[in-house]
Amino acid sequence: MNMTKMMMIDDLHEDIQKFVLKHITDCGVHYGALPELVNGLMLAEQFKLETIKDALVLELFRSLKDIPHIPDVVENSDAFTSLPANLLKDILLHREKIIAIVGVTPTTKQRFDAFVFWLEKNQCDENERTEIARSFCLSDFNGQELLTDVRRSGLFSIKEIDSKVLEILNSCQENLTK
């Protein structure tokens, strides 16, 4: 595609793009395709193939629920952790645009788990880390998740977590007294 773009062979470029897009759609439902999706996303970014990049971001977004389980079943499972922070942000933060297209989306917990999985092997600057962390609504977690996974991640202050847990407890007590 890059060569056809450079040589201005637009018809061939569009045909190849259609072919690639057809093969990207729904391939994330197979665990084994996830490393190829990640590698393809990095290439699409490198060669500035925006349409392909958008399709890959969408497919990876839809597959976020599977990311923490990849090491159990897929060879080359470290591909996701090799994503640069800017591409991870594209996947995690542009969900509003993607929700309108996809309909079915990973839960906040699944997105959170994928980010924590990535963060175990990568560093990102404090601003990126905060921006991604703020995309997770603490109200979407239950009390157990807040007190275990969210607390252990270190992405939120103990005060924020405790406040949300107290909110949940107060809500439960109100429901019991009714």
PDB file of C-alpha atoms in Angstrom, residues 1 5 17 20-21 24 37-61 83-91 94 97-98:
ATOM      1  CA  MET A   1       0.000   0.000   0.000  1.00  0.00           C
ATOM      2  CA  LYS A   5       0.694   5.513  -2.510  1.00  0.00           C
ATOM      3  CA  GLN A  17      -6.931  -1.214   1.170  1.00  0.00           C
ATOM      4  CA  VAL A  20      -6.853  -5.554   3.929  1.00  0.00           C
ATOM      5  CA  LEU A  21      -9.905  -4.006   5.613  1.00  0.00           C
ATOM      6  CA  ILE A  24      -9.094  -7.081   9.564  1.00  0.00           C
ATOM      7  CA  LEU A  37      -3.160  -6.875  14.719  1.00  0.00           C
ATOM      8  CA  VAL A  38      -0.703  -5.109  17.026  1.00  0.00           C
ATOM      9  CA  ASN A  39       2.166  -5.416  14.548  1.00  0.00           C
ATOM     10  CA  GLY A  40      -0.119  -4.219  11.749  1.00  0.00           C
ATOM     11  CA  LEU A  41      -1.156  -1.202  13.824  1.00  0.00           C
ATOM     12  CA  MET A  42       2.469  -0.202  14.346  1.00  0.00           C
ATOM     13  CA  LEU A  43       3.126  -0.500  10.600  1.00  0.00           C
ATOM     14  CA  ALA A  44      -0.031   1.451   9.715  1.00  0.00           C
ATOM     15  CA  GLU A  45       1.144   4.197  12.072  1.00  0.00           C
ATOM     16  CA  GLN A  46       4.635   4.174  10.585  1.00  0.00           C
ATOM     17  CA  PHE A  47       3.389   4.417   6.992  1.00  0.00           C
ATOM     18  CA  LYS A  48       0.544   6.831   7.855  1.00  0.00           C
ATOM     19  CA  LEU A  49      -2.185   4.515   6.571  1.00  0.00           C
ATOM     20  CA  GLU A  50      -4.983   6.157   8.562  1.00  0.00           C
ATOM     21  CA  THR A  51      -7.904   4.051   7.320  1.00  0.00           C
ATOM     22  CA  ILE A  52      -6.074   0.824   8.110  1.00  0.00           C
ATOM     23  CA  LYS A  53      -4.927   2.239  11.453  1.00  0.00           C
ATOM     24  CA  ASP A  54      -8.514   3.147  12.399  1.00  0.00           C
ATOM     25  CA  ALA A  55      -9.722  -0.356  11.523  1.00  0.00           C
ATOM     26  CA  LEU A  56      -6.935  -1.935  13.570  1.00  0.00           C
ATOM     27  CA  VAL A  57      -7.599   0.347  16.554  1.00  0.00           C
ATOM     28  CA  LEU A  58     -11.270  -0.635  16.388  1.00  0.00           C
ATOM     29  CA  GLU A  59     -10.464  -4.347  16.228  1.00  0.00           C
ATOM     30  CA  LEU A  60      -8.000  -4.112  19.103  1.00  0.00           C
ATOM     31  CA  PHE A  61     -10.500  -2.095  21.129  1.00  0.00           C
ATOM     32  CA  LEU A  83       2.798  -1.021  21.712  1.00  0.00           C
ATOM     33  CA  PRO A  84       4.039   2.522  22.172  1.00  0.00           C
ATOM     34  CA  ALA A  85       2.025   4.630  24.620  1.00  0.00           C
ATOM     35  CA  ASN A  86       0.496   6.821  21.900  1.00  0.00           C
ATOM     36  CA  LEU A  87      -1.076   3.807  20.134  1.00  0.00           C
ATOM     37  CA  LEU A  88      -2.281   2.342  23.426  1.00  0.00           C
ATOM     38  CA  LYS A  89      -3.968   5.686  24.128  1.00  0.00           C
ATOM     39  CA  ASP A  90      -5.611   5.555  20.687  1.00  0.00           C
ATOM     40  CA  ILE A  91      -7.085   2.173  21.587  1.00  0.00           C
ATOM     41  CA  HIS A  94     -11.174   6.922  21.691  1.00  0.00           C
ATOM     42  CA  LYS A  97     -16.145   7.397  18.677  1.00  0.00           C
ATOM     43  CA  ILE A  98     -15.826   3.641  18.538  1.00  0.00           C
TER      44      ILE A  98
END
